[in-house]
Coordinates of C-alpha atoms in Angstrom, one line a residue:
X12 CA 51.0 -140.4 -160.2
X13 CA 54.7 -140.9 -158.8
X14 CA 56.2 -144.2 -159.6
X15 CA 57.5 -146.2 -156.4
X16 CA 59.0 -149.2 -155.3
X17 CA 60.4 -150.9 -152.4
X18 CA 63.3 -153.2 -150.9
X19 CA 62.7 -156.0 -148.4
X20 CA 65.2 -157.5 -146.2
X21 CA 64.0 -161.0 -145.1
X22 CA 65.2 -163.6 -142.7
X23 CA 66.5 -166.8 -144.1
X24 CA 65.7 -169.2 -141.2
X25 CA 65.7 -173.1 -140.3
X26 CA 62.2 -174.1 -140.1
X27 CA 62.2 -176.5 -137.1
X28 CA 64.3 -173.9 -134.7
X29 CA 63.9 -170.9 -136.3
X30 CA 67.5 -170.1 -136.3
X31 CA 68.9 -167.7 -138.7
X32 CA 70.6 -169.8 -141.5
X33 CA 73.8 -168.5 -142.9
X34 CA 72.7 -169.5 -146.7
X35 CA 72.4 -166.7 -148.9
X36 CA 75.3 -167.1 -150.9
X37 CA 73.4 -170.5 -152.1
X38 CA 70.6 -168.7 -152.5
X39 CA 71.9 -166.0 -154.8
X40 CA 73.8 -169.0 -156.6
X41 CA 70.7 -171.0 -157.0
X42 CA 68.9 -167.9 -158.8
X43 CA 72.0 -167.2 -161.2
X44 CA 71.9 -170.6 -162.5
X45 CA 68.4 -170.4 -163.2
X46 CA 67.1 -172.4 -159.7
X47 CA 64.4 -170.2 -159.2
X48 CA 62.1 -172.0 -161.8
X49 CA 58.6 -173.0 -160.8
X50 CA 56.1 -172.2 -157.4
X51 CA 57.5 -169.3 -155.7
X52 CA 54.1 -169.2 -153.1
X53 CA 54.0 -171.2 -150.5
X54 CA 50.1 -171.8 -150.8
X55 CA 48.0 -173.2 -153.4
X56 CA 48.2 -170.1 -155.5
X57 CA 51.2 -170.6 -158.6
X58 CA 53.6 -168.0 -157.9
X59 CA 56.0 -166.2 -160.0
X60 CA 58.8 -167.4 -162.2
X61 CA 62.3 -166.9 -163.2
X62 CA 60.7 -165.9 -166.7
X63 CA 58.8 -163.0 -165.5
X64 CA 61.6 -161.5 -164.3
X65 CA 63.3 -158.7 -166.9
X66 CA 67.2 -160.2 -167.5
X67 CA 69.2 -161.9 -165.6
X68 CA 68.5 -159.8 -162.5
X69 CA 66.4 -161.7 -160.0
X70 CA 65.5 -159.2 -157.8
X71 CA 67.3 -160.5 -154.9
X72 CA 70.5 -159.3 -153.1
X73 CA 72.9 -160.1 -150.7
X74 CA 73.2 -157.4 -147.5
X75 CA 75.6 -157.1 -144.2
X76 CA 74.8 -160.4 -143.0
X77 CA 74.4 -164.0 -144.8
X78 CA 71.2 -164.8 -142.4
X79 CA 69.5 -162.4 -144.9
X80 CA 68.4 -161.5 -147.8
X81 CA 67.3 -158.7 -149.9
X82 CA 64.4 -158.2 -152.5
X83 CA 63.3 -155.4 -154.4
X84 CA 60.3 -154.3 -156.7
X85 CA 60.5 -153.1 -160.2
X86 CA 59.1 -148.7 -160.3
X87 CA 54.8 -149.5 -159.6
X88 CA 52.2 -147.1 -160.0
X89 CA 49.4 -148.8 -157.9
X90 CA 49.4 -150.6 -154.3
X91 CA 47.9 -153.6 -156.6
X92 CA 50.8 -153.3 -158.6
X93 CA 53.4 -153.2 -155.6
X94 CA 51.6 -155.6 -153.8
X95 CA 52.2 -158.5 -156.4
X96 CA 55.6 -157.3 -156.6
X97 CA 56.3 -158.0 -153.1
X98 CA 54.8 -160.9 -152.4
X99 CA 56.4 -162.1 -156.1
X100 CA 59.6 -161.1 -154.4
X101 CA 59.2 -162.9 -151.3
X102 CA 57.6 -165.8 -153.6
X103 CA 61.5 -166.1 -155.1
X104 CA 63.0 -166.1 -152.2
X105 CA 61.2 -168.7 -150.3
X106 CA 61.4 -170.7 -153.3
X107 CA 65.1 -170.8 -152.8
X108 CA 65.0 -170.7 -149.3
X109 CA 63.1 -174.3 -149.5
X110 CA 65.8 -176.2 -151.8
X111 CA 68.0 -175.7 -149.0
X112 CA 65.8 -177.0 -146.3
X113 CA 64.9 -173.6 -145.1
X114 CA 62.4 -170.9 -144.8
X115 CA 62.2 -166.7 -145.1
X116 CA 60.8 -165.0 -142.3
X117 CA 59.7 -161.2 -142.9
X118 CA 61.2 -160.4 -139.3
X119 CA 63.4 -157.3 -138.5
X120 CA 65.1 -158.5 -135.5
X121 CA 65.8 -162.8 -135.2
X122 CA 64.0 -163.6 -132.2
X123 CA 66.6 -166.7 -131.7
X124 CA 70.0 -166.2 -131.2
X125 CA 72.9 -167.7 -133.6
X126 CA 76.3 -167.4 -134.5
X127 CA 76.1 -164.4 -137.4
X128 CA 78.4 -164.7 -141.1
X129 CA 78.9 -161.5 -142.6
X130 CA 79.3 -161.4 -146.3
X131 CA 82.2 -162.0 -147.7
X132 CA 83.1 -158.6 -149.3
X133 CA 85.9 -156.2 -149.2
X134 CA 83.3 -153.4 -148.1
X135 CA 81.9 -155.4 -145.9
X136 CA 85.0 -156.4 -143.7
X137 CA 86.3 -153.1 -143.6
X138 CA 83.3 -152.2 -142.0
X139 CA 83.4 -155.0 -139.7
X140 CA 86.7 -153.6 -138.5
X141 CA 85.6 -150.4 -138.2
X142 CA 82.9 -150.5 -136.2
X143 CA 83.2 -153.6 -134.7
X144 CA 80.3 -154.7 -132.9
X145 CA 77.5 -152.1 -134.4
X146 CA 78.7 -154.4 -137.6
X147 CA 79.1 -157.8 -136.1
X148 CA 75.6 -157.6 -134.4
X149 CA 73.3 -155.9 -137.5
X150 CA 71.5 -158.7 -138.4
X151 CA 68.3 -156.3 -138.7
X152 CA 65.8 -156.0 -141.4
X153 CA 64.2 -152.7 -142.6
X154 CA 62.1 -151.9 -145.4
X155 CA 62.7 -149.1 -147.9
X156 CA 60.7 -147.3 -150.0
X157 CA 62.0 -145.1 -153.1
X158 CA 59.4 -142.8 -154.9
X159 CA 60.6 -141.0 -157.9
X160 CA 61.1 -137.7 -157.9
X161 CA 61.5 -134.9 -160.7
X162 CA 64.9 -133.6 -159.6
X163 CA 67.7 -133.8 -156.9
X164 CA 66.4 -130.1 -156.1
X165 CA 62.6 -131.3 -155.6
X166 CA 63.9 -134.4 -153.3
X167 CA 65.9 -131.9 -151.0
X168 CA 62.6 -130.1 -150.8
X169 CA 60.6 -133.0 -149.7
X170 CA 63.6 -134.1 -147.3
X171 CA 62.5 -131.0 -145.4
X172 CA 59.2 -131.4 -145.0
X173 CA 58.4 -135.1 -144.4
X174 CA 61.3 -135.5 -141.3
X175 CA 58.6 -134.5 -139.3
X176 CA 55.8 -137.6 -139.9
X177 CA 58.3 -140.3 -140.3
X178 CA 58.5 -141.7 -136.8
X179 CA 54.7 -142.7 -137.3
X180 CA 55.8 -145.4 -140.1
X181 CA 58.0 -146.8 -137.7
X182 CA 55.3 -147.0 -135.0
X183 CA 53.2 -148.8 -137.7
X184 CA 55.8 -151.2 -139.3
X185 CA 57.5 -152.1 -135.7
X186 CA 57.9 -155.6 -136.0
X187 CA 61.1 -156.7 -133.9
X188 CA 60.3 -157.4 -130.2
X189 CA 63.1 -159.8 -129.9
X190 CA 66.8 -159.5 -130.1
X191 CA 68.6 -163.0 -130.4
X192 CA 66.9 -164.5 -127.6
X193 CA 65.8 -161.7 -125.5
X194 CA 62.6 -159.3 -125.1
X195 CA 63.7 -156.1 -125.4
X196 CA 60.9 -154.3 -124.1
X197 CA 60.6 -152.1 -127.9
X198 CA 58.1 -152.3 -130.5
X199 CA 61.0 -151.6 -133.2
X200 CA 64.6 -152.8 -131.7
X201 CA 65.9 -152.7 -135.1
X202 CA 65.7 -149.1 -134.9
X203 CA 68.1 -149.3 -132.1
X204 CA 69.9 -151.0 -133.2
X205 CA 70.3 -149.4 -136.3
X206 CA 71.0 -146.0 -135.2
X207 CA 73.9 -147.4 -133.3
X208 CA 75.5 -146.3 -136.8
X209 CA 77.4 -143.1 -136.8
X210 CA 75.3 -141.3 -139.5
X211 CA 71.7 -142.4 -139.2
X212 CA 68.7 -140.8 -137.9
X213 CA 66.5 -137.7 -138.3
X214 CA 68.7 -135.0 -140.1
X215 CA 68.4 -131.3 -139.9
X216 CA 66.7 -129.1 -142.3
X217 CA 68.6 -128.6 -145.9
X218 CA 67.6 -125.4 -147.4
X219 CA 68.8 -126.2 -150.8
X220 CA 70.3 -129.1 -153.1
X221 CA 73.8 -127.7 -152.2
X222 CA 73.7 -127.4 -148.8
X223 CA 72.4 -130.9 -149.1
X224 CA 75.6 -132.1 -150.7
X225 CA 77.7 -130.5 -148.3
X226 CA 76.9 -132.2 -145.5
X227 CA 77.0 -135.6 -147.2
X228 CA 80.4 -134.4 -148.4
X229 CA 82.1 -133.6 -144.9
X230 CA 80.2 -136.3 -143.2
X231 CA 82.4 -138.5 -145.9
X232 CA 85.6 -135.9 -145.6
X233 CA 86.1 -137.5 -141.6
X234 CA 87.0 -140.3 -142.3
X235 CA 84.6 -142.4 -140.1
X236 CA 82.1 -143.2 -143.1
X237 CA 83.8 -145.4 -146.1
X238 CA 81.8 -143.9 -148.4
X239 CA 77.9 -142.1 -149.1
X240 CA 76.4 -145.7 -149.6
X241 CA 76.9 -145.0 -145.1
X242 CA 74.8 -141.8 -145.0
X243 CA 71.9 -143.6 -143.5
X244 CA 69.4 -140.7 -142.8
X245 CA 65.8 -141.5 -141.9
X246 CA 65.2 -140.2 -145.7
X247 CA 67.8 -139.6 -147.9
X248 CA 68.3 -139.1 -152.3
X249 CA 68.6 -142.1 -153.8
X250 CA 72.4 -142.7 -155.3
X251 CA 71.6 -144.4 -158.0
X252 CA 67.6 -143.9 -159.1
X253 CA 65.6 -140.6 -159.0
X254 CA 63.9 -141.0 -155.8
X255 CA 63.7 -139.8 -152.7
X256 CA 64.4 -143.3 -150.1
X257 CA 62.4 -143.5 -146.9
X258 CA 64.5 -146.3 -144.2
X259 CA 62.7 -145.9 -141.3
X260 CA 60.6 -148.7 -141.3
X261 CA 60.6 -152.4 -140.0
X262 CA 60.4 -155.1 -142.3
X263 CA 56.5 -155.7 -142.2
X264 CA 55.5 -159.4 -141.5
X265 CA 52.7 -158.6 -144.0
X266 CA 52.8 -158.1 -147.3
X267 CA 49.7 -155.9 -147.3
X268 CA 50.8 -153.6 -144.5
X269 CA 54.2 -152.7 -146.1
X270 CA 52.5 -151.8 -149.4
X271 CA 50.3 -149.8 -147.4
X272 CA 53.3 -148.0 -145.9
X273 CA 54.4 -147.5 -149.3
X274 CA 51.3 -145.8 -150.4
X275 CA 51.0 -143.4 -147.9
X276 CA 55.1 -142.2 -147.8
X277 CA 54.5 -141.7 -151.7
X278 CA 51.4 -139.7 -150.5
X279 CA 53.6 -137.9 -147.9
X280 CA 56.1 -136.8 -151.3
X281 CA 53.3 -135.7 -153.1
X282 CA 52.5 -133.5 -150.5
X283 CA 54.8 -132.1 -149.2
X284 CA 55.9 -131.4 -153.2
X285 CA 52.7 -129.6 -153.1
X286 CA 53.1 -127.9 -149.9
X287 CA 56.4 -126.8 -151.5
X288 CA 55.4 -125.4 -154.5
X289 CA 52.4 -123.3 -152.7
X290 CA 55.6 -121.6 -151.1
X291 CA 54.8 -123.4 -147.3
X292 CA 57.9 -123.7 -145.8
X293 CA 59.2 -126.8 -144.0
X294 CA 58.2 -127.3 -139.8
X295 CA 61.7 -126.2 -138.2
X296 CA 61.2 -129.0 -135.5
X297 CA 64.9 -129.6 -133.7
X298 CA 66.0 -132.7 -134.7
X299 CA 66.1 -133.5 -130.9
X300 CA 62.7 -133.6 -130.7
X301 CA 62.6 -135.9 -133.8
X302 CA 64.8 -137.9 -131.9
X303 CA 62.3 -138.4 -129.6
X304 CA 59.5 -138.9 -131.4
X305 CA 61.7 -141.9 -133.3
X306 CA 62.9 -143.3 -129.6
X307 CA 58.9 -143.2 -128.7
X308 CA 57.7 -144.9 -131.9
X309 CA 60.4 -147.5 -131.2
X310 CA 59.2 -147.7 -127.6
X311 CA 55.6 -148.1 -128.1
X312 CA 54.5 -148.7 -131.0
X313 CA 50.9 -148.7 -131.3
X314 CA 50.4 -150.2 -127.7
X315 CA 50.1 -146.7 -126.1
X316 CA 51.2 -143.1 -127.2
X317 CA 53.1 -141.7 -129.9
X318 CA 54.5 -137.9 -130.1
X319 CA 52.3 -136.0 -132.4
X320 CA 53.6 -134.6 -135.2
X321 CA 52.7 -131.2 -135.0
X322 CA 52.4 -130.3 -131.3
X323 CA 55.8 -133.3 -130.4
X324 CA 53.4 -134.5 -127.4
X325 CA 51.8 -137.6 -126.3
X326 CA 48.6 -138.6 -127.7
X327 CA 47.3 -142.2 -128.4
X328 CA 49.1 -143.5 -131.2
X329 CA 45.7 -144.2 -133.2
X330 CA 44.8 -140.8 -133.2
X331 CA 48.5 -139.6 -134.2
X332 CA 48.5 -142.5 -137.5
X333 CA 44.5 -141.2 -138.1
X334 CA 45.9 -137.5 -138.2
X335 CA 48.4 -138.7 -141.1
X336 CA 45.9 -139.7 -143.0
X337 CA 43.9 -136.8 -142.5
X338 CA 47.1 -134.7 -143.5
X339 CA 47.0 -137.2 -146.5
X340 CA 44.1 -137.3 -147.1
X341 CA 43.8 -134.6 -150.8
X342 CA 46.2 -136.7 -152.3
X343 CA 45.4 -139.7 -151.2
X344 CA 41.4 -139.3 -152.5
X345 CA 42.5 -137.5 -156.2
X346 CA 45.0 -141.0 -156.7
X347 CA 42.0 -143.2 -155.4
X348 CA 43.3 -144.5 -152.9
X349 CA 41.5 -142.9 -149.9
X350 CA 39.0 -145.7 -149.3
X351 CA 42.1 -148.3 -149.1
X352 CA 44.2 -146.6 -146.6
X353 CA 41.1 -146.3 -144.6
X354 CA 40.7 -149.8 -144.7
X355 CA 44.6 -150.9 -144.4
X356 CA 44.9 -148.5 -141.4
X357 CA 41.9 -149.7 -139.6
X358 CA 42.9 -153.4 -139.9
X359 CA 46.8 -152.5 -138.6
X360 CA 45.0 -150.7 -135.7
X361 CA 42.6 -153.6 -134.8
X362 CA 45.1 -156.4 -135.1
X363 CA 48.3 -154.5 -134.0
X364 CA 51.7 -154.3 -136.2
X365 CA 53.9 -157.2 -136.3
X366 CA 55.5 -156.3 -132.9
X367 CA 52.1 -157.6 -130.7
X368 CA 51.8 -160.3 -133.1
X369 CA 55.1 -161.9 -132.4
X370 CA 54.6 -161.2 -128.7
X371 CA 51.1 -162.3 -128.8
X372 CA 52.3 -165.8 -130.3
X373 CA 55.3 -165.9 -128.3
X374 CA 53.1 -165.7 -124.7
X375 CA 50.8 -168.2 -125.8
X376 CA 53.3 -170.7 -126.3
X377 CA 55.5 -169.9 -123.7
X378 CA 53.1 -169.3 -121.1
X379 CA 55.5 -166.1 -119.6
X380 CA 54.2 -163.8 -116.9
X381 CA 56.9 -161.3 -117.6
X382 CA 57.8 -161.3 -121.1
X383 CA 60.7 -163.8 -121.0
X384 CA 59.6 -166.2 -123.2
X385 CA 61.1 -169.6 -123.5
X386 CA 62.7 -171.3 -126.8
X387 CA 60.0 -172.8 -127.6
X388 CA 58.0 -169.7 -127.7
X389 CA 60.6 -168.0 -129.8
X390 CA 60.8 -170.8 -132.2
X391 CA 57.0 -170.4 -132.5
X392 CA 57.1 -166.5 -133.1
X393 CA 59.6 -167.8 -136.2
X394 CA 56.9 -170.0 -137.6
X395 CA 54.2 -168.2 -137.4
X396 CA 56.3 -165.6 -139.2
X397 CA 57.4 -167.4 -141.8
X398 CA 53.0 -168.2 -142.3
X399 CA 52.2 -165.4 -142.6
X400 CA 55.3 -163.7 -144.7
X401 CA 54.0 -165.6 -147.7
X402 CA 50.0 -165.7 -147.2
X403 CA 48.3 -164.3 -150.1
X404 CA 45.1 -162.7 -148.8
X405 CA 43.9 -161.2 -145.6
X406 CA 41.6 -162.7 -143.5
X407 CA 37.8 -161.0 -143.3
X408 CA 38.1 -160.3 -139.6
X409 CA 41.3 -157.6 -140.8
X410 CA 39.4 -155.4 -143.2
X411 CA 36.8 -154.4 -141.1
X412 CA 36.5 -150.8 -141.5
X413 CA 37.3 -148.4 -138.2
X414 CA 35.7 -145.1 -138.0
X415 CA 38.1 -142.3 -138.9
X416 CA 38.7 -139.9 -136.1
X417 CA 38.9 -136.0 -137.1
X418 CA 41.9 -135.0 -135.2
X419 CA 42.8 -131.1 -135.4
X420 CA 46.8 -130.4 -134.5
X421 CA 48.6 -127.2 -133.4
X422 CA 52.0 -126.7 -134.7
X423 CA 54.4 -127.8 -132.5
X424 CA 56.1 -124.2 -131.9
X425 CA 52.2 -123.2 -130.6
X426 CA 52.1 -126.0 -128.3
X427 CA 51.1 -124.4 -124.8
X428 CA 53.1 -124.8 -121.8

């Protein structure tokens, strides 16, 4: 079984306002010197220490912007495993967050506007001048997953064949409605506002470890990228581990939903390894259409349609996330964890991502009739976030099991019409 793992980037917010909080410097500072010491949960259940923690690395990172913060997960083998890892993560980093009077939020997007601190870094202000307000403005929050792969050679090979299915994480993860005080009308606004960058998105089909290197080569040889850490493909080779690193996702608001996520993209690897080595070749989809089916994930969500992944037209977005794990589904049932998906998917679909929870919250309090919700209502979606970022179990009403739908897909280049 592939070894994975994960990075989170998390909100540090004021609890009363829900303002983003320019504090991660102190954060960082307070886990150097050892401040990360005792009850990392926020409930009644004793969290993780600065003991269990291999080194002096803490697991947490600055990014772009000092409203957030990054955590990331030792290599797992198990959701169980990755799940404690996460919420161990976000368990250090609330703990910090709350000797400073604050709070994380697992939000991709702030719902409430602030003034925004970038990092102080040499990298970081060069890209601030670069690109201006795509790097004043990215205050967004996405979730990674990195599972481990045999060889630079084998990733390429699953680079081709997963572009296809990747827009359904996104669907599934959305979880940023609101943009600094504004509904947006998206699911997954992050992902706009990510791909305002000059080199992210879908990319094209490799062929080969070489040609694969080529292109990140020239993309670096014009100048307009500082260097391959900016190569932000939807999937990409790791630079520094043996992995294969899926970015498409939101943060999740829950810590059970994103190691979900993680479970089936290291099901997706496997697959596609498999598909690969049984001499299938990769779908040539254009990467316009993948554009579109990103754009349409972003849109939607799970409220309505999603592009299917092997015909690229509309068809209700749970039937589209049922068909993944249907796609999934050999691998997923040989590593055990069939039954688990089931039940993760089911309770995503029943409930909705974070996206209609944050708009769900955000209506109630505001009492909006057209999706402009007050401060109040904003400050509310922050709260509840920051609930239910560090809750440790889900609630009977989530894991009640769906029925799985059988859905049977044409390849997109057989689509009539």
């Amino acid at each position: 079984m592939r070894t994975f793992g994960v990075e989170e980037e998390l909100l540090i917010v004021d609890p009363v306002t829900g303002e983003p909080l320019a504090l991660a410097d102190a954060l960082l500072a307070g886990a150097a010197d050892g401040g990360l010491e005792g009850p990392a949960h926020d409930g009644p259940e004793p969290g993780p220490t600065l003991d269990e923690v291999d080194g002096p690395d803490t697991g947490l990172s600055h990014e772009l912007k000092l409203e957030q913060i990054e955590t990331q997960t030792r290599p797992c083998r198990s959701y169980a495993e990755l799940l404690h890892q996460i919420r161990r993560g976000r368990g250090l980093a609330s703990h910090a967050a709350r000797r400073h009077g604050a709070r994380i939020a697992a939000l991709a997007t702030s719902p409430v506007d602030a003034a925004l601190h970038t990092t102080p870094d040499p990298r970081y202000a060069i890209m601030l001048e670069r690109f201006g307000i795509t790097a004043h403005e990215q205050l967004t929050c996405g979730f990674h997953v990195h599972t481990s792969i045999e060889s630079p050679e084998e990733g390429v090979m699953v680079l081709d064949r997963i572009r296809d299915k990747l827009a359904v994480f996104t669907a599934m993860s959305a979880n940023s409605p609101y943009w600094r005080g504004l509904a947006t009308g998206f699911e997954s606004y992050r992902t706009q506002a990510w791909n305002r960058w000059p080199s992210s998105g879908p990319s094209a089909i490799f062929g080969s470890l070489a040609s694969y290197r080529r292109v990140v080569r020239r993309l670096i040889e014009t100048g307009v990228l500082l260097d391959e850490g900016m190569v932000y493909f939807d999937a990409r080779l790791s630079r520094h581990v043996p992995t294969v690193e899926v970015r498409v996702a939101d943060v999740c608001l829950r810590a059970e939903d994103a190691a979900l996520i993680a479970v089936l993209v290291r099901a997706l690897v496997e697959t596609s390894v498999r598909e690969y080595h049984a001499g299938i070749e990769p779908a040539a989809v254009p990467t316009a259409l993948l554009r579109m089916a990103s754009w349409q994930a972003s849109n939607f969500g799970l409220r309505t349609e999603l592009l299917d992944f092997g015909t690229f037209r509309p068809e209700p977005a749970a039937d589209v996330v049922w068909s993944l794990v249907e796609y999934l589904e050999p691998v997923l049932a040989e590593q055990g964890e069939f039954d688990l998906v089931q039940t993760g998917v089911a309770a995503i679909l029943g409930r909705g991502n974070g996206a209609i929870e944050q708009r769900g919250v955000a209506e109630r309090w505001s009492g909006s009739n057209g999706g402009a919700p007050d401060a109040a209502g904003l400050a509310a979606v922050v709260e509840h976030a920051v609930q239910i970022t560090m809750r440790s179990e889900r609630d009977e009403s989530d894991t009640k099991p769906q029925p799985v739908l059988t859905w049977v897909r044409q390849d997109w280049r057989e689509a009539p019409g």
